């Protein structure tokens, strides 16, 4: 009997060891190598690389639909992970996140791809600005996202010779924020399936944006789409709806290491030569 699929956040909750490895690898980017402006916190690319390393996966290092592909042991197919990360601005964002609060994911920011599919469905910018056919607009937008998943799976087979199982592929989002004003940031992972909820009700916010309401909580927004200003499609599932999650954690703070210090450590003789040449100039 072939082994069953066993991947953290996909078929089960992460183990304590997996959670600790994720936290520690993320913490390495606090040494000054992080992507943010201060260089002391992990940025979005660092988060993707952390997931690839801990899951023993392959990072795309590109703006692909799936940022990481994982080949589970003993299984003849791969699963894709679309990695998202977001700082939640409220000072109490991480307090009670497992009750009614929502995580944030930006799924797309290219309006042209959406408008091509909308045009094929007979929908126009005039229709949108006139706030007509909200359900058709919303349905077409989500169908377009699904089509990207299918195209990515097809390309994966062509490039690797291995199937990509969309049923078990996931969105994995890392949220961070504070529990109260002035406290240290905490982090938490949540995973969600690629398939969105059925029976989403769509309505126009304005002639410039469309929103989809959560069928489980009809007064709460699940999607926002802005077709003219950046083309963002934003997704806000409740954290409590995540099939799997980590515990909240903080990052370790290793000593900051400058690029000069790294160069001197990695290449001591060559660095000494460079310093001597500079002194002679």
PDB file of C-alpha atoms in Angstrom:
ATOM      1  CA  UNK A   1       0.000   0.000   0.000  1.00  0.00           C
ATOM      2  CA  UNK A   2       1.552   3.356  -1.012  1.00  0.00           C
ATOM      3  CA  UNK A   3       2.323   5.833   1.775  1.00  0.00           C
ATOM      4  CA  UNK A   4      -0.205   8.557   2.450  1.00  0.00           C
ATOM      5  CA  UNK A   5       0.540  12.235   1.988  1.00  0.00           C
ATOM      6  CA  UNK A   6       2.152  13.767   5.077  1.00  0.00           C
ATOM      7  CA  UNK A   7       2.980  17.481   4.881  1.00  0.00           C
ATOM      8  CA  UNK A   8       2.708  20.045   7.665  1.00  0.00           C
ATOM      9  CA  UNK A   9      -0.071  22.609   7.120  1.00  0.00           C
ATOM     10  CA  UNK A  10      -1.395  20.462   4.246  1.00  0.00           C
ATOM     11  CA  UNK A  11      -2.612  17.245   5.858  1.00  0.00           C
ATOM     12  CA  UNK A  12      -1.809  17.944   9.513  1.00  0.00           C
ATOM     13  CA  UNK A  13      -0.783  20.577  12.008  1.00  0.00           C
ATOM     14  CA  UNK A  14       2.948  21.334  12.226  1.00  0.00           C
ATOM     15  CA  UNK A  15       4.905  19.538  14.910  1.00  0.00           C
ATOM     16  CA  UNK A  16       6.649  21.431  17.691  1.00  0.00           C
ATOM     17  CA  UNK A  17       9.972  20.786  15.955  1.00  0.00           C
ATOM     18  CA  UNK A  18       8.689  22.132  12.622  1.00  0.00           C
ATOM     19  CA  UNK A  19       7.309  25.258  14.272  1.00  0.00           C
ATOM     20  CA  UNK A  20      10.609  25.882  16.050  1.00  0.00           C
ATOM     21  CA  UNK A  21      12.616  25.408  12.850  1.00  0.00           C
ATOM     22  CA  UNK A  22      10.392  27.882  11.002  1.00  0.00           C
ATOM     23  CA  UNK A  23      10.838  30.447  13.784  1.00  0.00           C
ATOM     24  CA  UNK A  24      14.605  30.003  14.012  1.00  0.00           C
ATOM     25  CA  UNK A  25      15.224  30.116  10.259  1.00  0.00           C
ATOM     26  CA  UNK A  26      13.103  33.276  10.022  1.00  0.00           C
ATOM     27  CA  UNK A  27      15.127  34.739  12.875  1.00  0.00           C
ATOM     28  CA  UNK A  28      18.363  34.433  10.910  1.00  0.00           C
ATOM     29  CA  UNK A  29      17.194  37.324   8.738  1.00  0.00           C
ATOM     30  CA  UNK A  30      17.232  39.589  11.799  1.00  0.00           C
ATOM     31  CA  UNK A  31      21.044  39.755  11.558  1.00  0.00           C
ATOM     32  CA  UNK A  32      20.907  42.567   9.021  1.00  0.00           C
ATOM     33  CA  UNK A  33      20.223  40.430   5.953  1.00  0.00           C
ATOM     34  CA  UNK A  34      16.444  40.883   5.989  1.00  0.00           C
ATOM     35  CA  UNK A  35      14.660  42.525   3.077  1.00  0.00           C
ATOM     36  CA  UNK A  36      12.997  45.395   4.917  1.00  0.00           C
ATOM     37  CA  UNK A  37      14.439  48.917   4.924  1.00  0.00           C
ATOM     38  CA  UNK A  38      16.148  48.486   8.294  1.00  0.00           C
ATOM     39  CA  UNK A  39      17.601  45.142   7.224  1.00  0.00           C
ATOM     40  CA  UNK A  40      16.739  43.527  10.524  1.00  0.00           C
ATOM     41  CA  UNK A  41      13.457  41.722   9.836  1.00  0.00           C
ATOM     42  CA  UNK A  42      12.508  39.049   7.295  1.00  0.00           C
ATOM     43  CA  UNK A  43      10.831  40.314   4.139  1.00  0.00           C
ATOM     44  CA  UNK A  44       8.514  38.464   1.779  1.00  0.00           C
ATOM     45  CA  UNK A  45      11.334  36.756  -0.137  1.00  0.00           C
ATOM     46  CA  UNK A  46      12.937  35.686   3.141  1.00  0.00           C
ATOM     47  CA  UNK A  47       9.626  34.152   4.230  1.00  0.00           C
ATOM     48  CA  UNK A  48       9.416  32.177   0.977  1.00  0.00           C
ATOM     49  CA  UNK A  49      12.998  30.936   1.390  1.00  0.00           C
ATOM     50  CA  UNK A  50      12.270  29.908   4.966  1.00  0.00           C
ATOM     51  CA  UNK A  51       9.309  27.787   3.871  1.00  0.00           C
ATOM     52  CA  UNK A  52      11.343  26.185   1.079  1.00  0.00           C
ATOM     53  CA  UNK A  53      14.200  25.341   3.454  1.00  0.00           C
ATOM     54  CA  UNK A  54      12.119  23.940   6.305  1.00  0.00           C
ATOM     55  CA  UNK A  55       9.819  21.946   4.011  1.00  0.00           C
ATOM     56  CA  UNK A  56      12.772  20.677   1.961  1.00  0.00           C
ATOM     57  CA  UNK A  57      11.053  22.206  -1.050  1.00  0.00           C
ATOM     58  CA  UNK A  58      12.086  24.173  -4.108  1.00  0.00           C
ATOM     59  CA  UNK A  59      11.529  27.907  -4.155  1.00  0.00           C
ATOM     60  CA  UNK A  60      10.542  29.484  -7.444  1.00  0.00           C
ATOM     61  CA  UNK A  61      12.456  32.712  -6.655  1.00  0.00           C
ATOM     62  CA  UNK A  62      10.015  34.392  -8.998  1.00  0.00           C
ATOM     63  CA  UNK A  63       6.502  35.798  -9.116  1.00  0.00           C
ATOM     64  CA  UNK A  64       5.023  32.382  -9.784  1.00  0.00           C
ATOM     65  CA  UNK A  65       1.598  31.260  -8.593  1.00  0.00           C
ATOM     66  CA  UNK A  66       3.275  28.784  -6.236  1.00  0.00           C
ATOM     67  CA  UNK A  67       6.329  30.081  -4.420  1.00  0.00           C
ATOM     68  CA  UNK A  68       7.404  26.660  -3.146  1.00  0.00           C
ATOM     69  CA  UNK A  69       6.947  23.137  -4.512  1.00  0.00           C
ATOM     70  CA  UNK A  70       7.286  20.233  -2.079  1.00  0.00           C
ATOM     71  CA  UNK A  71       7.959  16.613  -3.061  1.00  0.00           C
ATOM     72  CA  UNK A  72       6.615  14.528  -0.152  1.00  0.00           C
ATOM     73  CA  UNK A  73       8.484  11.329   0.678  1.00  0.00           C
ATOM     74  CA  UNK A  74       7.144   8.275  -1.116  1.00  0.00           C
ATOM     75  CA  UNK A  75       4.514  10.179  -3.088  1.00  0.00           C
ATOM     76  CA  UNK A  76       4.641  10.442  -6.876  1.00  0.00           C
ATOM     77  CA  UNK A  77       3.381  14.021  -7.059  1.00  0.00           C
ATOM     78  CA  UNK A  78       4.193  17.443  -5.636  1.00  0.00           C
ATOM     79  CA  UNK A  79       2.164  20.009  -3.737  1.00  0.00           C
ATOM     80  CA  UNK A  80       2.403  23.749  -4.254  1.00  0.00           C
ATOM     81  CA  UNK A  81       2.535  26.411  -1.563  1.00  0.00           C
ATOM     82  CA  UNK A  82       1.571  30.004  -2.291  1.00  0.00           C
ATOM     83  CA  UNK A  83       3.295  31.943   0.492  1.00  0.00           C
ATOM     84  CA  UNK A  84       1.841  35.207   1.788  1.00  0.00           C
ATOM     85  CA  UNK A  85       2.871  37.507   4.615  1.00  0.00           C
ATOM     86  CA  UNK A  86       1.330  40.591   6.154  1.00  0.00           C
ATOM     87  CA  UNK A  87       1.926  42.944   9.047  1.00  0.00           C
ATOM     88  CA  UNK A  88      -1.453  43.606  10.674  1.00  0.00           C
ATOM     89  CA  UNK A  89      -1.563  47.287  11.696  1.00  0.00           C
ATOM     90  CA  UNK A  90      -3.961  47.228  14.643  1.00  0.00           C
ATOM     91  CA  UNK A  91      -2.151  47.381  17.996  1.00  0.00           C
ATOM     92  CA  UNK A  92      -4.214  44.401  19.184  1.00  0.00           C
ATOM     93  CA  UNK A  93      -4.204  42.510  15.865  1.00  0.00           C
ATOM     94  CA  UNK A  94      -2.803  39.291  17.298  1.00  0.00           C
ATOM     95  CA  UNK A  95      -5.071  39.218  20.343  1.00  0.00           C
ATOM     96  CA  UNK A  96      -8.036  36.960  19.789  1.00  0.00           C
ATOM     97  CA  UNK A  97      -7.069  36.332  16.168  1.00  0.00           C
ATOM     98  CA  UNK A  98      -8.488  32.806  16.454  1.00  0.00           C
ATOM     99  CA  UNK A  99     -11.970  34.109  17.286  1.00  0.00           C
ATOM    100  CA  UNK A 100     -13.349  36.641  14.814  1.00  0.00           C
ATOM    101  CA  UNK A 101     -10.270  38.289  13.301  1.00  0.00           C
ATOM    102  CA  UNK A 102      -9.170  37.763   9.720  1.00  0.00           C
ATOM    103  CA  UNK A 103      -5.849  37.272   7.989  1.00  0.00           C
ATOM    104  CA  UNK A 104      -4.885  39.247   4.886  1.00  0.00           C
ATOM    105  CA  UNK A 105      -3.673  37.943   1.542  1.00  0.00           C
ATOM    106  CA  UNK A 106      -3.121  39.818  -1.702  1.00  0.00           C
ATOM    107  CA  UNK A 107      -3.766  37.249  -4.418  1.00  0.00           C
ATOM    108  CA  UNK A 108      -3.106  39.413  -7.473  1.00  0.00           C
ATOM    109  CA  UNK A 109      -2.258  42.927  -8.585  1.00  0.00           C
ATOM    110  CA  UNK A 110      -2.540  42.708 -12.358  1.00  0.00           C
ATOM    111  CA  UNK A 111      -5.856  44.028 -13.704  1.00  0.00           C
ATOM    112  CA  UNK A 112      -5.059  43.139 -17.318  1.00  0.00           C
ATOM    113  CA  UNK A 113      -5.277  39.379 -16.688  1.00  0.00           C
ATOM    114  CA  UNK A 114      -8.686  39.762 -15.075  1.00  0.00           C
ATOM    115  CA  UNK A 115     -10.054  42.057 -17.772  1.00  0.00           C
ATOM    116  CA  UNK A 116      -9.129  39.607 -20.528  1.00  0.00           C
ATOM    117  CA  UNK A 117     -11.323  36.941 -18.903  1.00  0.00           C
ATOM    118  CA  UNK A 118     -14.059  39.458 -18.115  1.00  0.00           C
ATOM    119  CA  UNK A 119     -14.104  40.571 -21.728  1.00  0.00           C
ATOM    120  CA  UNK A 120     -14.468  36.961 -22.841  1.00  0.00           C
ATOM    121  CA  UNK A 121     -17.476  36.753 -20.478  1.00  0.00           C
ATOM    122  CA  UNK A 122     -19.034  39.817 -22.109  1.00  0.00           C
ATOM    123  CA  UNK A 123     -18.316  42.204 -19.225  1.00  0.00           C
ATOM    124  CA  UNK A 124     -16.861  45.677 -19.719  1.00  0.00           C
ATOM    125  CA  UNK A 125     -15.445  48.576 -17.725  1.00  0.00           C
ATOM    126  CA  UNK A 126     -18.660  50.445 -18.486  1.00  0.00           C
ATOM    127  CA  UNK A 127     -20.596  47.644 -16.780  1.00  0.00           C
ATOM    128  CA  UNK A 128     -18.359  47.860 -13.729  1.00  0.00           C
ATOM    129  CA  UNK A 129     -18.543  51.633 -13.416  1.00  0.00           C
ATOM    130  CA  UNK A 130     -22.304  51.351 -13.830  1.00  0.00           C
ATOM    131  CA  UNK A 131     -22.312  48.790 -10.997  1.00  0.00           C
ATOM    132  CA  UNK A 132     -24.033  46.114 -13.058  1.00  0.00           C
ATOM    133  CA  UNK A 133     -23.696  42.312 -12.774  1.00  0.00           C
ATOM    134  CA  UNK A 134     -21.714  42.100  -9.499  1.00  0.00           C
ATOM    135  CA  UNK A 135     -22.173  38.322  -9.233  1.00  0.00           C
ATOM    136  CA  UNK A 136     -20.860  37.758 -12.749  1.00  0.00           C
ATOM    137  CA  UNK A 137     -17.868  39.996 -12.101  1.00  0.00           C
ATOM    138  CA  UNK A 138     -17.018  38.271  -8.832  1.00  0.00           C
ATOM    139  CA  UNK A 139     -17.457  34.787 -10.222  1.00  0.00           C
ATOM    140  CA  UNK A 140     -15.263  35.560 -13.222  1.00  0.00           C
ATOM    141  CA  UNK A 141     -12.509  37.006 -11.018  1.00  0.00           C
ATOM    142  CA  UNK A 142     -12.326  33.849  -8.888  1.00  0.00           C
ATOM    143  CA  UNK A 143     -12.544  31.607 -11.959  1.00  0.00           C
ATOM    144  CA  UNK A 144      -9.523  33.474 -13.316  1.00  0.00           C
ATOM    145  CA  UNK A 145      -7.568  32.736 -10.144  1.00  0.00           C
ATOM    146  CA  UNK A 146      -8.472  29.046 -10.470  1.00  0.00           C
ATOM    147  CA  UNK A 147      -7.270  29.098 -14.071  1.00  0.00           C
ATOM    148  CA  UNK A 148      -3.864  30.322 -12.890  1.00  0.00           C
ATOM    149  CA  UNK A 149      -3.614  27.331 -10.573  1.00  0.00           C
ATOM    150  CA  UNK A 150      -4.410  24.941 -13.419  1.00  0.00           C
ATOM    151  CA  UNK A 151      -1.893  26.648 -15.710  1.00  0.00           C
ATOM    152  CA  UNK A 152       0.773  26.469 -12.991  1.00  0.00           C
ATOM    153  CA  UNK A 153       0.131  22.747 -12.516  1.00  0.00           C
ATOM    154  CA  UNK A 154       0.412  22.164 -16.267  1.00  0.00           C
ATOM    155  CA  UNK A 155       3.700  24.077 -16.407  1.00  0.00           C
ATOM    156  CA  UNK A 156       5.000  22.144 -13.400  1.00  0.00           C
ATOM    157  CA  UNK A 157       4.494  18.818 -15.173  1.00  0.00           C
ATOM    158  CA  UNK A 158       6.248  20.149 -18.262  1.00  0.00           C
ATOM    159  CA  UNK A 159       9.206  21.521 -16.299  1.00  0.00           C
ATOM    160  CA  UNK A 160       9.699  18.741 -13.742  1.00  0.00           C
ATOM    161  CA  UNK A 161       7.949  15.636 -15.054  1.00  0.00           C
ATOM    162  CA  UNK A 162       5.942  15.438 -11.818  1.00  0.00           C
ATOM    163  CA  UNK A 163       2.274  16.182 -11.314  1.00  0.00           C
ATOM    164  CA  UNK A 164       1.240  19.030  -9.013  1.00  0.00           C
ATOM    165  CA  UNK A 165      -1.734  18.103  -6.833  1.00  0.00           C
ATOM    166  CA  UNK A 166      -3.966  21.174  -6.645  1.00  0.00           C
ATOM    167  CA  UNK A 167      -6.361  19.534  -4.190  1.00  0.00           C
ATOM    168  CA  UNK A 168      -3.613  19.446  -1.580  1.00  0.00           C
ATOM    169  CA  UNK A 169      -1.831  22.652  -2.566  1.00  0.00           C
ATOM    170  CA  UNK A 170      -2.334  25.566  -0.188  1.00  0.00           C
ATOM    171  CA  UNK A 171      -2.074  29.207   0.661  1.00  0.00           C
ATOM    172  CA  UNK A 172       0.273  29.570   3.637  1.00  0.00           C
ATOM    173  CA  UNK A 173       0.176  33.002   5.218  1.00  0.00           C
ATOM    174  CA  UNK A 174       2.380  34.482   7.930  1.00  0.00           C
ATOM    175  CA  UNK A 175       0.685  37.226   9.936  1.00  0.00           C
ATOM    176  CA  UNK A 176       2.518  39.436  12.394  1.00  0.00           C
ATOM    177  CA  UNK A 177       1.513  42.213  14.733  1.00  0.00           C
ATOM    178  CA  UNK A 178       1.228  43.087  18.391  1.00  0.00           C
ATOM    179  CA  UNK A 179      -1.115  41.884  21.102  1.00  0.00           C
ATOM    180  CA  UNK A 180      -1.215  45.316  22.718  1.00  0.00           C
ATOM    181  CA  UNK A 181       0.269  48.750  22.074  1.00  0.00           C
ATOM    182  CA  UNK A 182       4.010  48.945  22.553  1.00  0.00           C
ATOM    183  CA  UNK A 183       4.601  45.193  22.825  1.00  0.00           C
ATOM    184  CA  UNK A 184       6.847  42.986  20.717  1.00  0.00           C
ATOM    185  CA  UNK A 185       5.596  41.660  17.395  1.00  0.00           C
ATOM    186  CA  UNK A 186       4.373  38.086  17.372  1.00  0.00           C
ATOM    187  CA  UNK A 187       3.996  35.863  14.315  1.00  0.00           C
ATOM    188  CA  UNK A 188       1.614  33.075  13.334  1.00  0.00           C
ATOM    189  CA  UNK A 189       1.166  30.779  10.325  1.00  0.00           C
ATOM    190  CA  UNK A 190      -2.230  29.780   8.908  1.00  0.00           C
ATOM    191  CA  UNK A 191      -2.936  27.533   5.916  1.00  0.00           C
ATOM    192  CA  UNK A 192      -5.966  27.572   3.623  1.00  0.00           C
ATOM    193  CA  UNK A 193      -7.031  25.439   0.646  1.00  0.00           C
ATOM    194  CA  UNK A 194      -6.934  26.896  -2.842  1.00  0.00           C
ATOM    195  CA  UNK A 195     -10.652  26.373  -3.329  1.00  0.00           C
ATOM    196  CA  UNK A 196     -12.707  29.306  -2.097  1.00  0.00           C
ATOM    197  CA  UNK A 197     -16.064  29.179  -0.348  1.00  0.00           C
ATOM    198  CA  UNK A 198     -19.215  28.588  -2.365  1.00  0.00           C
ATOM    199  CA  UNK A 199     -22.160  31.006  -2.392  1.00  0.00           C
ATOM    200  CA  UNK A 200     -20.134  34.193  -1.979  1.00  0.00           C
ATOM    201  CA  UNK A 201     -22.404  37.214  -2.367  1.00  0.00           C
ATOM    202  CA  UNK A 202     -20.878  39.979  -4.465  1.00  0.00           C
ATOM    203  CA  UNK A 203     -21.763  43.650  -4.348  1.00  0.00           C
ATOM    204  CA  UNK A 204     -20.230  46.936  -5.412  1.00  0.00           C
ATOM    205  CA  UNK A 205     -18.630  49.170  -2.812  1.00  0.00           C
ATOM    206  CA  UNK A 206     -18.399  51.926  -5.406  1.00  0.00           C
ATOM    207  CA  UNK A 207     -17.818  52.303  -9.157  1.00  0.00           C
ATOM    208  CA  UNK A 208     -14.164  51.510  -8.376  1.00  0.00           C
ATOM    209  CA  UNK A 209     -14.347  48.395  -6.209  1.00  0.00           C
ATOM    210  CA  UNK A 210     -16.208  45.133  -5.712  1.00  0.00           C
ATOM    211  CA  UNK A 211     -16.496  43.086  -2.552  1.00  0.00           C
ATOM    212  CA  UNK A 212     -17.462  39.499  -1.809  1.00  0.00           C
ATOM    213  CA  UNK A 213     -19.226  38.726   1.457  1.00  0.00           C
ATOM    214  CA  UNK A 214     -18.394  35.654   3.518  1.00  0.00           C
ATOM    215  CA  UNK A 215     -21.282  33.135   3.267  1.00  0.00           C
ATOM    216  CA  UNK A 216     -20.562  31.951   6.834  1.00  0.00           C
ATOM    217  CA  UNK A 217     -20.656  35.523   8.153  1.00  0.00           C
ATOM    218  CA  UNK A 218     -22.754  37.534   5.669  1.00  0.00           C
ATOM    219  CA  UNK A 219     -21.953  40.919   7.191  1.00  0.00           C
ATOM    220  CA  UNK A 220     -18.186  40.384   6.840  1.00  0.00           C
ATOM    221  CA  UNK A 221     -16.026  40.971   3.759  1.00  0.00           C
ATOM    222  CA  UNK A 222     -14.112  37.996   2.341  1.00  0.00           C
ATOM    223  CA  UNK A 223     -12.787  39.583  -0.877  1.00  0.00           C
ATOM    224  CA  UNK A 224     -12.053  43.040  -2.221  1.00  0.00           C
ATOM    225  CA  UNK A 225     -11.231  43.663  -5.866  1.00  0.00           C
ATOM    226  CA  UNK A 226      -9.981  46.970  -7.239  1.00  0.00           C
ATOM    227  CA  UNK A 227      -9.984  46.723 -11.042  1.00  0.00           C
ATOM    228  CA  UNK A 228      -8.687  50.194 -11.858  1.00  0.00           C
ATOM    229  CA  UNK A 229      -6.286  51.122  -9.048  1.00  0.00           C
ATOM    230  CA  UNK A 230      -3.534  48.533  -9.095  1.00  0.00           C
ATOM    231  CA  UNK A 231      -5.866  45.629  -9.807  1.00  0.00           C
ATOM    232  CA  UNK A 232      -5.477  44.119  -6.347  1.00  0.00           C
ATOM    233  CA  UNK A 233      -7.536  41.106  -5.361  1.00  0.00           C
ATOM    234  CA  UNK A 234      -7.483  40.880  -1.560  1.00  0.00           C
ATOM    235  CA  UNK A 235      -8.597  37.848   0.418  1.00  0.00           C
ATOM    236  CA  UNK A 236      -9.523  37.971   4.109  1.00  0.00           C
ATOM    237  CA  UNK A 237     -10.450  34.529   5.472  1.00  0.00           C
ATOM    238  CA  UNK A 238     -11.131  34.206   9.179  1.00  0.00           C
ATOM    239  CA  UNK A 239      -8.114  32.845  11.014  1.00  0.00           C
ATOM    240  CA  UNK A 240     -10.431  30.430  12.791  1.00  0.00           C
ATOM    241  CA  UNK A 241     -11.350  28.870   9.421  1.00  0.00           C
ATOM    242  CA  UNK A 242      -7.760  27.778   8.736  1.00  0.00           C
ATOM    243  CA  UNK A 243      -7.521  23.976   8.690  1.00  0.00           C
ATOM    244  CA  UNK A 244      -4.060  24.207  10.265  1.00  0.00           C
ATOM    245  CA  UNK A 245      -2.061  26.850  12.126  1.00  0.00           C
ATOM    246  CA  UNK A 246       1.032  27.322  14.240  1.00  0.00           C
ATOM    247  CA  UNK A 247       1.231  28.704  17.733  1.00  0.00           C
ATOM    248  CA  UNK A 248       2.131  32.372  17.983  1.00  0.00           C
ATOM    249  CA  UNK A 249       5.856  33.001  18.290  1.00  0.00           C
ATOM    250  CA  UNK A 250       8.448  35.764  18.453  1.00  0.00           C
ATOM    251  CA  UNK A 251      11.699  36.059  16.527  1.00  0.00           C
ATOM    252  CA  UNK A 252      15.141  35.664  18.050  1.00  0.00           C
ATOM    253  CA  UNK A 253      17.497  38.639  17.767  1.00  0.00           C
ATOM    254  CA  UNK A 254      20.953  37.568  16.609  1.00  0.00           C
ATOM    255  CA  UNK A 255      23.764  40.147  16.560  1.00  0.00           C
ATOM    256  CA  UNK A 256      23.639  42.362  13.490  1.00  0.00           C
ATOM    257  CA  UNK A 257      26.355  41.525  10.973  1.00  0.00           C
ATOM    258  CA  UNK A 258      27.319  44.065   8.314  1.00  0.00           C
ATOM    259  CA  UNK A 259      28.203  43.081   4.766  1.00  0.00           C
ATOM    260  CA  UNK A 260      31.802  44.134   5.409  1.00  0.00           C
ATOM    261  CA  UNK A 261      31.946  41.836   8.446  1.00  0.00           C
ATOM    262  CA  UNK A 262      30.552  38.968   6.411  1.00  0.00           C
ATOM    263  CA  UNK A 263      33.077  39.515   3.619  1.00  0.00           C
ATOM    264  CA  UNK A 264      35.935  39.608   6.132  1.00  0.00           C
ATOM    265  CA  UNK A 265      34.695  36.389   7.755  1.00  0.00           C
ATOM    266  CA  UNK A 266      34.130  34.457   4.531  1.00  0.00           C
ATOM    267  CA  UNK A 267      37.221  35.688   2.656  1.00  0.00           C
ATOM    268  CA  UNK A 268      39.751  36.786   5.304  1.00  0.00           C
ATOM    269  CA  UNK A 269      42.920  36.860   3.188  1.00  0.00           C
ATOM    270  CA  UNK A 270      41.264  38.503   0.196  1.00  0.00           C
ATOM    271  CA  UNK A 271      39.565  41.058   2.452  1.00  0.00           C
ATOM    272  CA  UNK A 272      42.868  41.914   4.117  1.00  0.00           C
ATOM    273  CA  UNK A 273      44.363  42.409   0.654  1.00  0.00           C
ATOM    274  CA  UNK A 274      41.482  44.685  -0.348  1.00  0.00           C
ATOM    275  CA  UNK A 275      41.974  46.729   2.813  1.00  0.00           C
ATOM    276  CA  UNK A 276      45.705  47.036   2.166  1.00  0.00           C
ATOM    277  CA  UNK A 277      45.110  48.138  -1.426  1.00  0.00           C
ATOM    278  CA  UNK A 278      42.629  50.738  -0.234  1.00  0.00           C
ATOM    279  CA  UNK A 279      45.142  52.068   2.287  1.00  0.00           C
ATOM    280  CA  UNK A 280      47.703  52.442  -0.511  1.00  0.00           C
ATOM    281  CA  UNK A 281      45.350  54.459  -2.734  1.00  0.00           C
TER     282      UNK A 281
END
